[in-house]
Amino acid sequence: HGTYITEQQSTLKNNNNNQQIQHPNRQIEVERQLNASLAGVIDHIGSLVSIRPLRTRYQAKIGDVIVGRIKKVEQNRWKVDIGGHLYANLNLTSIDLPGGELRRRDELDELSMRKHLCENDLISAEVQKIVSNESGGLALLHTRSLRYGKLNQGILLKCSPSLIQPRKNHFHTFPFGISIIIGNNGFIWLSPTD
C-alpha cells in the first residue's frame, strides 16, 4: 500500500468514492482512495494526477545532449553507457574522422577504431534516433559537430536525470576558466577552459 494522495472523485476512474463488494453472507463497503506506489513529486494536470519519481533511469529522447562512457568496442560501433536501462550505440559512420575529412568508412577505419575511442573514454554526443525492439529499445548517438566528441582533462559528476531540465544550450563556459556540459542523462562534465 502506498502513500495517500487524494479522494477527489474527479481523479478516480469511477464516480463513486465507495465501492460495494458482494459477499455471500454480508455486503462490505470499501473506501476508494488514490495511493502512490512510488516516492516522488505529485503533478496535477487538470484531473490527471501523476507521480514524478525522485530517482529514475535515463530514457533517451531525440535531440538530447548526453555525456557517456564507452563500455565496449564492437564491429563498426561503440557501446556507450548513458545511464539508461540499455547501452546506446555510437556507429563508426556517426563520428567525424580526424582532420574532418568526409569519405566512406572502410575496413582500415574499422581496424583503427580504438585509436579514436576505447573502453572507459568519456564522450559528449547527441541522441540521433531511438529504435524500438523486443528488448526495450536502443538509442543511436552521433558526434558530428565540433562541440561533441571525446572528453579529456575534467571531472564527471552524476545526478538523477529528473534533476536536469531540458534547455536549448547544455554547453556553458564561465569567465573564471571552467567549461561545463550538462547532459540530459544526469552526467555532468566539468573541465578547464582551453
Tab-separated table of C-alpha atoms in Angstrom:
chain	number	residue	atom	x	y	z
A	1	HIS	CA	0.000	0.000	0.000
A	2	GLY	CA	1.328	3.400	-0.929
A	3	THR	CA	1.018	6.875	0.485
A	4	TYR	CA	-2.417	8.517	0.385
A	5	ILE	CA	-2.796	11.093	-2.427
A	6	THR	CA	-6.461	12.112	-2.807
A	7	GLU	CA	-10.100	11.071	-2.560
A	8	GLN	CA	-11.384	13.566	-5.139
A	9	GLN	CA	-13.982	11.915	-7.322
A	10	SER	CA	-12.752	13.633	-10.482
A	11	THR	CA	-9.339	11.968	-10.261
A	12	LEU	CA	-10.625	8.416	-9.879
A	13	LYS	CA	-11.666	6.066	-12.678
A	14	ASN	CA	-15.256	5.631	-11.468
A	15	ASN	CA	-17.510	8.288	-9.983
A	16	ASN	CA	-18.011	6.504	-6.649
A	17	ASN	CA	-15.669	7.020	-3.740
A	18	ASN	CA	-17.058	3.894	-2.163
A	19	GLN	CA	-17.269	0.554	-3.930
A	20	GLN	CA	-19.562	-2.216	-2.773
A	21	ILE	CA	-18.277	-5.782	-2.791
A	22	GLN	CA	-20.804	-8.634	-2.672
A	23	HIS	CA	-20.002	-11.357	-0.133
A	24	PRO	CA	-22.232	-14.422	0.361
A	25	ASN	CA	-23.079	-13.526	3.991
A	26	ARG	CA	-22.775	-9.736	4.079
A	27	GLN	CA	-22.240	-6.630	1.981
A	28	ILE	CA	-18.846	-4.919	2.508
A	29	GLU	CA	-18.282	-1.252	1.708
A	30	VAL	CA	-14.702	-0.374	0.694
A	31	GLU	CA	-13.472	3.229	0.679
A	32	ARG	CA	-11.829	4.244	-2.631
A	33	GLN	CA	-8.805	6.465	-2.396
A	34	LEU	CA	-5.801	7.090	-4.657
A	35	ASN	CA	-2.450	5.908	-3.253
A	36	ALA	CA	1.073	6.396	-4.629
A	37	SER	CA	3.133	3.311	-5.371
A	38	LEU	CA	6.465	5.185	-5.536
A	39	ALA	CA	8.192	8.147	-3.896
A	40	GLY	CA	8.213	11.388	-5.814
A	41	VAL	CA	6.606	14.735	-6.533
A	42	ILE	CA	2.839	14.914	-7.172
A	43	ASP	CA	1.915	16.539	-10.504
A	44	HIS	CA	-1.682	17.735	-11.042
A	45	ILE	CA	-2.585	18.432	-14.674
A	46	GLY	CA	-6.321	19.070	-14.833
A	47	SER	CA	-7.947	15.970	-13.355
A	48	LEU	CA	-4.870	13.827	-14.043
A	49	VAL	CA	-2.714	13.045	-11.018
A	50	SER	CA	0.739	11.522	-11.552
A	51	ILE	CA	3.909	10.996	-9.541
A	52	ARG	CA	7.268	12.109	-10.911
A	53	PRO	CA	9.855	9.785	-9.304
A	54	LEU	CA	12.784	11.338	-7.457
A	55	ARG	CA	15.284	8.809	-8.795
A	56	THR	CA	14.910	7.436	-12.306
A	57	ARG	CA	16.948	5.818	-15.027
A	58	TYR	CA	17.521	7.931	-18.118
A	59	GLN	CA	15.116	7.475	-21.036
A	60	ALA	CA	16.649	8.884	-24.214
A	61	LYS	CA	14.810	11.356	-26.443
A	62	ILE	CA	15.858	12.525	-29.904
A	63	GLY	CA	17.981	15.676	-29.666
A	64	ASP	CA	19.146	15.090	-26.079
A	65	VAL	CA	22.729	16.065	-25.302
A	66	ILE	CA	24.381	13.298	-23.288
A	67	VAL	CA	27.703	12.570	-21.626
A	68	GLY	CA	28.540	8.867	-21.744
A	69	ARG	CA	31.256	6.297	-21.148
A	70	ILE	CA	32.480	3.859	-23.814
A	71	LYS	CA	31.882	0.344	-22.467
A	72	LYS	CA	32.692	-1.872	-25.431
A	73	VAL	CA	34.234	-1.641	-28.895
A	74	GLU	CA	32.359	-3.796	-31.419
A	75	GLN	CA	32.370	-4.182	-35.174
A	76	ASN	CA	31.566	-0.760	-36.692
A	77	ARG	CA	30.281	0.690	-33.392
A	78	TRP	CA	30.917	1.535	-29.765
A	79	LYS	CA	28.566	0.614	-26.899
A	80	VAL	CA	28.073	3.656	-24.653
A	81	ASP	CA	26.774	3.753	-21.069
A	82	ILE	CA	24.373	6.700	-20.906
A	83	GLY	CA	22.837	5.846	-17.521
A	84	GLY	CA	19.731	4.229	-19.008
A	85	HIS	CA	18.312	0.723	-18.945
A	86	LEU	CA	20.346	-0.221	-22.023
A	87	TYR	CA	23.583	0.933	-23.603
A	88	ALA	CA	23.465	3.299	-26.588
A	89	ASN	CA	25.250	2.739	-29.909
A	90	LEU	CA	27.707	5.143	-31.497
A	91	ASN	CA	28.279	3.913	-35.048
A	92	LEU	CA	31.570	4.431	-36.850
A	93	THR	CA	29.657	6.303	-39.567
A	94	SER	CA	28.277	8.719	-36.927
A	95	ILE	CA	31.604	10.268	-35.948
A	96	ASP	CA	33.838	12.784	-37.687
A	97	LEU	CA	37.153	11.349	-38.802
A	98	PRO	CA	40.342	13.125	-37.688
A	99	GLY	CA	41.029	16.118	-39.895
A	100	GLY	CA	37.306	16.438	-40.685
A	101	GLU	CA	37.585	14.572	-43.985
A	102	LEU	CA	34.345	13.251	-45.436
A	103	ARG	CA	34.591	9.807	-47.025
A	104	ARG	CA	33.181	6.314	-46.760
A	105	ARG	CA	34.393	4.293	-43.797
A	106	ASP	CA	36.398	1.247	-44.838
A	107	GLU	CA	37.965	-1.802	-43.161
A	108	LEU	CA	41.059	0.199	-42.204
A	109	ASP	CA	38.862	2.631	-40.236
A	110	GLU	CA	37.181	-0.316	-38.553
A	111	LEU	CA	40.537	-1.759	-37.504
A	112	SER	CA	41.695	1.583	-36.096
A	113	MET	CA	38.534	2.303	-34.056
A	114	ARG	CA	40.447	2.061	-30.770
A	115	LYS	CA	42.641	4.977	-31.906
A	116	HIS	CA	39.532	7.185	-31.848
A	117	LEU	CA	37.760	5.846	-28.741
A	118	CYS	CA	38.485	2.914	-26.411
A	119	GLU	CA	36.908	1.452	-23.271
A	120	ASN	CA	36.296	3.930	-20.409
A	121	ASP	CA	36.730	7.020	-22.615
A	122	LEU	CA	34.157	9.724	-21.917
A	123	ILE	CA	32.283	11.381	-24.779
A	124	SER	CA	29.668	14.037	-25.360
A	125	ALA	CA	27.123	13.209	-28.045
A	126	GLU	CA	23.583	13.834	-29.231
A	127	VAL	CA	20.792	11.271	-29.460
A	128	GLN	CA	20.115	10.947	-33.185
A	129	LYS	CA	17.493	8.219	-33.249
A	130	ILE	CA	15.539	5.870	-30.973
A	131	VAL	CA	14.997	2.322	-32.253
A	132	SER	CA	12.340	0.160	-30.600
A	133	ASN	CA	12.883	-3.575	-30.378
A	134	GLU	CA	11.808	-6.545	-28.264
A	135	SER	CA	14.445	-5.863	-25.602
A	136	GLY	CA	13.147	-2.355	-24.894
A	137	GLY	CA	14.827	-0.090	-27.414
A	138	LEU	CA	18.131	1.453	-28.329
A	139	ALA	CA	19.462	4.999	-28.619
A	140	LEU	CA	21.682	5.824	-31.604
A	141	LEU	CA	24.181	8.617	-30.969
A	142	HIS	CA	26.239	10.918	-33.186
A	143	THR	CA	29.199	13.242	-32.619
A	144	ARG	CA	29.107	15.106	-35.948
A	145	SER	CA	29.732	18.565	-34.560
A	146	LEU	CA	32.759	20.325	-33.107
A	147	ARG	CA	31.059	20.512	-29.711
A	148	TYR	CA	30.720	16.710	-29.450
A	149	GLY	CA	33.418	14.069	-29.155
A	150	LYS	CA	35.976	12.689	-26.728
A	151	LEU	CA	36.273	14.449	-23.357
A	152	ASN	CA	39.703	14.973	-21.769
A	153	GLN	CA	41.028	16.544	-18.554
A	154	GLY	CA	37.976	17.020	-16.418
A	155	ILE	CA	35.667	15.651	-13.758
A	156	LEU	CA	32.473	13.644	-14.269
A	157	LEU	CA	29.603	14.299	-11.858
A	158	LYS	CA	26.443	12.181	-11.801
A	159	CYS	CA	22.968	13.114	-10.620
A	160	SER	CA	19.446	11.865	-11.235
A	161	PRO	CA	18.214	12.732	-14.767
A	162	SER	CA	14.989	14.018	-13.186
A	163	LEU	CA	17.006	16.987	-11.834
A	164	ILE	CA	18.104	18.102	-15.335
A	165	GLN	CA	15.674	20.454	-17.052
A	166	PRO	CA	15.520	20.459	-20.864
A	167	ARG	CA	17.155	23.588	-22.273
A	168	LYS	CA	18.417	24.985	-25.561
A	169	ASN	CA	22.075	25.093	-24.553
A	170	HIS	CA	23.808	22.417	-22.490
A	171	PHE	CA	27.341	23.775	-23.083
A	172	HIS	CA	28.494	26.648	-20.860
A	173	THR	CA	31.822	28.435	-20.439
A	174	PHE	CA	32.377	30.607	-17.401
A	175	PRO	CA	34.766	33.596	-17.232
A	176	PHE	CA	36.676	32.040	-14.311
A	177	GLY	CA	38.098	29.258	-16.513
A	178	ILE	CA	35.548	26.436	-16.241
A	179	SER	CA	33.533	24.768	-19.016
A	180	ILE	CA	30.550	22.583	-18.247
A	181	ILE	CA	28.449	20.141	-20.271
A	182	ILE	CA	25.123	19.304	-18.646
A	183	GLY	CA	23.902	16.022	-20.110
A	184	ASN	CA	20.170	15.289	-20.207
A	185	ASN	CA	21.102	11.871	-18.802
A	186	GLY	CA	22.322	13.334	-15.476
A	187	PHE	CA	26.036	13.118	-16.349
A	188	ILE	CA	27.764	16.500	-15.937
A	189	TRP	CA	31.280	17.185	-17.283
A	190	LEU	CA	33.450	19.918	-15.729
A	191	SER	CA	36.729	20.848	-17.397
A	192	PRO	CA	39.187	23.749	-17.533
A	193	THR	CA	38.609	26.199	-20.401
A	194	ASP	CA	41.234	25.926	-23.136
